[in-house]
């Protein structure tokens, strides 16, 4: 079985887990213009942007030899819950041969979850499966910690682009780690690399911090969101995303265990419930909750990313003016699709950063 997965964020994690469970892994190429063109060509015109990009990513993975696609499912009103069925039909109609293994929340269907887990683990022993999960979970935590540090350092780097290059090197270092000890060594080596980056001294009251919220795919995959984190870092802004894999895994695992679920994500959902009391799917409630959280933590502004036509995030967008006025925090909404231009987006982001700079100066004076 040659397995692949949707390309999103720090893909070394998905690759590592599948490798440790004894699979031959085909990592799809990083999404490019060709990926988008393929997705747009074969997907329904009014499908959301992530579906189109993932369609292109699947085709490129199959071209590299993948015969099985492993992905997560979805629930609630968001169309992500139908991705697998739509993708399966598109690939069949266009003559691409691949099987799907879809992991929905185990709380929805334990039998199906276990059935899929058995397919993925093959002949791997239970002991090895548990050991592999521990190693990968540890890797997720360490990589998320490092990425958060990268998002701060990038704003003050002396040599533009150096932090991004180091982050790419860090992911390559982690790709060679197969045990918890090797992950720890990779983490220490990565910290040394980050320590070597020369940065400018900026006083605390001069620093700008922006949170990024929105739909998980456009928030986590830089090739789809026009490298928003790099763009802001190059403008001298510290960045924090609403979505990190470690937080998502912890919250998803403990979501049905309220007595022991003490995750930050749970608090975020509670903050969002004031504005969106019912589950409307996607990450709308989390997006709203994170805006409130960023305000409470003293962030200077928020950028809201959403795929064009994303229904949950359209609801978020409609609530944002009310939140922004009530909390006095600037929020910029950006809709992304295959037509999005870099120059136009950069101009809007630069104007937004100028606005929050002015607001901060006014507050200090």
XYZ file of C-alpha atoms in Angstrom:
365
model
C 0.000 0.000 0.000
C 1.443 3.360 -1.078
C -0.257 6.002 1.019
C -0.511 9.769 0.609
C -2.353 12.532 2.440
C -3.578 16.095 1.796
C -0.657 18.546 1.919
C -1.270 20.905 4.859
C 1.245 22.677 7.075
C 4.038 20.655 8.682
C 3.632 17.497 6.598
C 6.621 15.736 8.153
C 4.258 14.776 11.009
C 1.740 12.888 8.849
C 4.585 11.286 6.894
C 6.308 10.160 10.082
C 3.200 8.551 11.575
C 2.404 6.601 8.419
C 6.039 5.498 8.056
C 6.258 4.314 11.666
C 3.128 2.223 11.102
C 4.928 0.383 8.309
C 3.515 2.084 5.227
C 5.262 3.193 2.074
C 4.558 6.922 2.058
C 4.224 9.139 -1.002
C 4.449 12.763 0.102
C 2.533 14.959 -2.346
C 4.462 17.928 -3.752
C 4.074 21.250 -1.960
C 1.010 22.953 -3.555
C 2.003 25.044 -6.557
C 0.222 26.846 -9.375
C 0.012 23.481 -11.147
C -1.701 21.961 -8.093
C -4.252 24.774 -8.082
C -4.773 24.552 -11.861
C -5.425 20.802 -11.629
C -7.847 21.298 -8.760
C -9.733 24.078 -10.503
C -9.906 22.065 -13.724
C -11.512 18.997 -12.163
C -13.505 20.415 -9.196
C -16.996 21.955 -9.261
C -16.746 25.684 -9.972
C -18.429 26.763 -6.720
C -16.602 24.300 -4.482
C -14.573 25.955 -1.730
C -10.888 26.651 -2.347
C -9.486 23.923 -0.022
C -11.454 21.233 -1.893
C -9.948 22.390 -5.197
C -6.373 22.506 -3.894
C -6.705 19.097 -2.248
C -8.079 17.685 -5.527
C -4.912 18.886 -7.276
C -2.765 17.564 -4.437
C -4.385 14.109 -4.668
C -3.814 13.961 -8.431
C -0.142 14.856 -8.002
C 0.218 12.211 -5.280
C -1.346 9.567 -7.529
C 0.982 10.622 -10.348
C 3.876 9.894 -7.951
C 2.540 6.387 -7.323
C 0.123 6.675 -4.384
C -2.739 4.168 -4.398
C -4.345 5.025 -1.039
C -5.331 8.469 0.251
C -5.583 8.955 4.007
C -7.591 11.934 5.200
C -9.815 13.220 7.977
C -13.575 13.557 7.718
C -15.861 16.256 8.989
C -19.173 16.732 10.682
C -21.812 19.389 11.058
C -23.066 21.715 8.309
C -19.586 22.432 6.817
C -19.066 20.969 3.345
C -15.745 19.474 4.465
C -17.759 16.478 5.642
C -18.463 15.654 1.986
C -14.903 16.154 0.697
C -14.104 12.439 0.550
C -17.243 11.580 -1.440
C -16.689 14.475 -3.879
C -12.987 13.706 -4.276
C -13.651 10.010 -4.766
C -16.174 10.762 -7.528
C -13.920 13.297 -9.265
C -10.958 10.924 -9.290
C -13.074 7.991 -10.535
C -14.626 10.044 -13.349
C -11.208 11.289 -14.473
C -9.663 7.816 -14.410
C -7.448 8.179 -11.347
C -7.351 4.960 -9.356
C -7.028 5.326 -5.571
C -8.668 4.026 -2.422
C -9.657 6.299 0.484
C -9.224 5.815 4.220
C -11.197 8.501 6.063
C -10.774 9.105 9.779
C -13.809 10.700 11.380
C -13.956 11.401 15.092
C -13.984 8.072 16.964
C -16.842 9.461 19.059
C -19.046 9.363 15.941
C -18.330 5.752 14.964
C -15.841 3.717 16.986
C -16.203 0.600 14.826
C -15.341 2.464 11.630
C -12.441 4.235 13.323
C -10.956 0.926 14.516
C -11.539 -0.656 11.096
C -9.588 2.165 9.429
C -6.853 2.024 12.073
C -6.368 -1.694 11.331
C -5.999 -0.924 7.626
C -3.321 1.663 8.337
C -1.339 -0.356 10.860
C -1.325 -3.568 8.798
C 0.899 -6.132 10.534
C 2.386 -3.607 12.949
C 2.087 -4.791 16.558
C -0.093 -2.946 19.060
C 3.032 -2.180 21.100
C 4.671 -0.571 18.060
C 1.471 1.396 17.267
C 1.327 2.833 20.799
C 5.046 3.648 20.722
C 4.689 5.342 17.316
C 1.731 7.429 18.449
C 3.681 8.623 21.494
C 6.674 9.558 19.342
C 4.568 11.457 16.802
C 2.545 13.220 19.504
C 5.807 14.348 21.098
C 7.049 15.500 17.683
C 3.890 17.538 17.088
C 4.366 19.348 20.405
C 8.025 20.132 19.746
C 7.449 21.302 16.168
C 4.557 23.543 17.217
C 6.719 25.074 19.976
C 9.490 25.746 17.453
C 7.105 27.184 14.871
C 5.691 29.617 17.441
C 9.237 30.776 18.138
C 9.886 31.120 14.387
C 6.810 33.339 14.052
C 8.249 35.732 16.654
C 11.883 35.766 15.538
C 11.014 36.387 11.881
C 9.698 39.876 12.726
C 13.113 41.026 13.964
C 15.585 39.073 11.793
C 18.473 41.109 10.384
C 18.805 39.007 7.216
C 15.422 38.733 5.515
C 14.444 35.167 4.757
C 16.912 33.564 7.180
C 14.264 32.427 9.679
C 12.155 30.829 6.952
C 15.227 28.973 5.664
C 16.029 27.747 9.189
C 12.419 26.575 9.633
C 12.722 24.499 6.452
C 15.998 23.039 7.773
C 14.310 22.212 11.086
C 11.610 20.195 9.332
C 14.310 18.268 7.444
C 16.078 17.527 10.742
C 12.844 16.193 12.265
C 12.228 14.084 9.170
C 15.259 11.986 10.180
C 13.935 11.331 13.726
C 12.188 8.012 14.376
C 12.278 7.720 18.180
C 11.429 10.007 21.073
C 15.149 10.413 21.867
C 15.890 11.377 18.278
C 13.023 13.888 18.363
C 14.485 15.434 21.518
C 17.923 15.685 19.841
C 16.291 17.267 16.782
C 14.571 19.798 19.046
C 17.838 20.790 20.762
C 19.627 21.093 17.401
C 16.768 23.236 16.100
C 16.862 25.537 19.115
C 20.577 26.117 18.487
C 19.841 27.051 14.857
C 17.179 29.538 15.961
C 19.517 31.020 18.601
C 22.050 31.793 15.849
C 19.652 34.053 13.941
C 20.667 37.686 14.401
C 17.762 39.910 15.368
C 17.140 43.612 15.904
C 16.383 44.938 19.374
C 12.841 46.319 19.534
C 11.319 47.687 22.730
C 8.320 45.798 24.061
C 5.944 48.723 23.615
C 7.013 49.044 19.946
C 6.313 45.423 19.052
C 3.275 44.564 16.939
C 1.395 41.305 17.353
C -1.285 40.014 15.005
C -3.364 36.863 15.385
C -4.486 34.876 12.344
C -7.884 33.174 12.531
C -10.122 31.372 10.046
C -10.731 28.075 8.311
C -8.070 25.531 9.259
C -6.694 24.753 5.786
C -6.158 28.344 4.656
C -4.761 29.244 8.083
C -2.245 26.375 8.244
C -1.071 25.997 4.631
C 1.226 28.894 3.641
C 1.216 28.157 -0.087
C -2.558 28.743 -0.096
C -2.693 31.822 2.130
C -0.044 33.691 0.113
C 2.502 32.988 2.868
C 0.645 35.319 5.221
C 2.934 34.621 8.192
C 6.046 35.456 6.165
C 4.353 38.534 4.733
C 3.571 39.857 8.215
C 6.984 38.861 9.561
C 8.678 40.790 6.764
C 6.623 43.823 7.833
C 8.026 43.488 11.376
C 4.964 41.849 12.936
C 4.914 38.912 15.362
C 2.311 36.343 14.364
C 0.298 33.680 16.129
C -2.147 31.346 14.377
C -5.471 30.197 15.750
C -4.739 26.663 14.575
C -1.824 24.470 15.625
C -1.834 20.718 15.203
C -1.001 19.923 18.852
C -3.931 21.995 20.158
C -6.267 20.512 17.550
C -5.291 16.917 18.418
C -5.644 17.510 22.184
C -9.024 19.195 21.856
C -10.372 16.622 19.387
C -9.233 13.733 21.579
C -10.763 15.163 24.751
C -13.813 16.888 23.271
C -16.219 14.367 24.800
C -14.493 14.326 28.182
C -15.471 17.691 29.729
C -14.178 16.831 33.190
C -10.587 16.323 32.030
C -10.632 18.579 28.959
C -8.654 21.600 30.196
C -7.303 22.583 26.771
C -6.987 26.191 25.666
C -9.175 25.315 22.665
C -12.059 24.497 25.002
C -11.848 28.010 26.478
C -11.747 29.413 22.936
C -14.977 27.603 22.022
C -16.616 28.937 25.185
C -15.579 32.494 24.242
C -17.033 31.999 20.761
C -20.352 30.662 22.080
C -21.340 34.144 23.219
C -21.507 35.202 19.557
C -22.316 31.861 17.855
C -24.343 29.782 20.348
C -24.910 26.805 18.039
C -22.491 24.677 16.028
C -22.604 25.872 12.413
C -19.674 23.708 11.290
C -16.126 24.448 10.254
C -14.172 26.655 12.664
C -16.506 29.643 12.833
C -17.006 29.513 16.592
C -13.265 29.051 17.158
C -12.490 31.983 14.835
C -14.736 34.264 16.871
C -13.426 32.882 20.170
C -9.837 33.446 19.099
C -10.555 37.086 18.190
C -11.850 37.631 21.725
C -8.857 35.741 23.134
C -6.367 37.825 21.127
C -8.021 40.982 22.432
C -7.835 39.686 26.015
C -4.125 38.898 25.542
C -3.285 42.363 24.217
C -2.780 41.628 20.522
C -2.828 44.670 18.236
C -5.005 43.231 15.474
C -6.397 40.125 13.816
C -6.378 38.875 10.237
C -9.294 36.638 9.337
C -8.638 34.214 6.462
C -11.468 32.408 4.727
C -11.896 30.437 1.513
C -14.166 32.194 -0.955
C -17.703 30.888 -0.427
C -16.948 29.219 2.934
C -20.328 29.325 4.698
C -19.135 29.074 8.354
C -16.516 31.794 7.824
C -19.066 34.018 6.046
C -21.037 33.910 9.302
C -17.839 34.809 11.177
C -17.256 37.715 8.792
C -20.763 39.048 9.416
C -20.163 39.070 13.202
C -16.665 40.591 13.079
C -17.782 44.291 12.851
C -19.759 43.863 16.094
C -16.822 42.196 17.900
C -14.341 44.705 16.519
C -16.452 47.628 17.758
C -17.195 46.110 21.155
C -13.580 45.150 21.873
C -11.862 47.940 19.935
C -9.595 45.568 18.027
C -8.970 45.976 14.273
C -9.824 42.912 12.165
C -9.077 42.460 8.460
C -11.014 39.751 6.573
C -9.403 38.288 3.458
C -11.234 35.931 1.112
C -8.932 33.509 -0.715
C -9.416 31.562 -3.926
C -7.549 30.746 -7.133
C -7.995 34.355 -8.321
C -6.319 35.945 -5.292
C -3.391 38.178 -6.232
C -0.271 38.655 -4.112
C 0.216 42.366 -4.894
C -3.368 43.307 -4.021
C -3.287 41.313 -0.777
C 0.110 42.766 0.204
C -1.244 46.294 -0.290
C -4.226 45.580 1.974
C -2.042 43.952 4.631
C 0.477 46.828 4.552
C -2.374 49.314 5.019
C -3.725 47.243 7.910
C -0.313 47.133 9.607
C 0.036 50.930 9.175
C -3.391 51.323 10.775
C -2.541 49.297 13.884
C 0.854 51.025 14.134
C -0.914 54.378 14.221
C -3.465 53.102 16.718
C -0.679 51.835 18.970
C 1.261 55.130 18.764
C -1.902 57.025 19.661
C -2.534 54.738 22.629
C 1.032 55.152 23.935
C 1.030 58.939 23.554
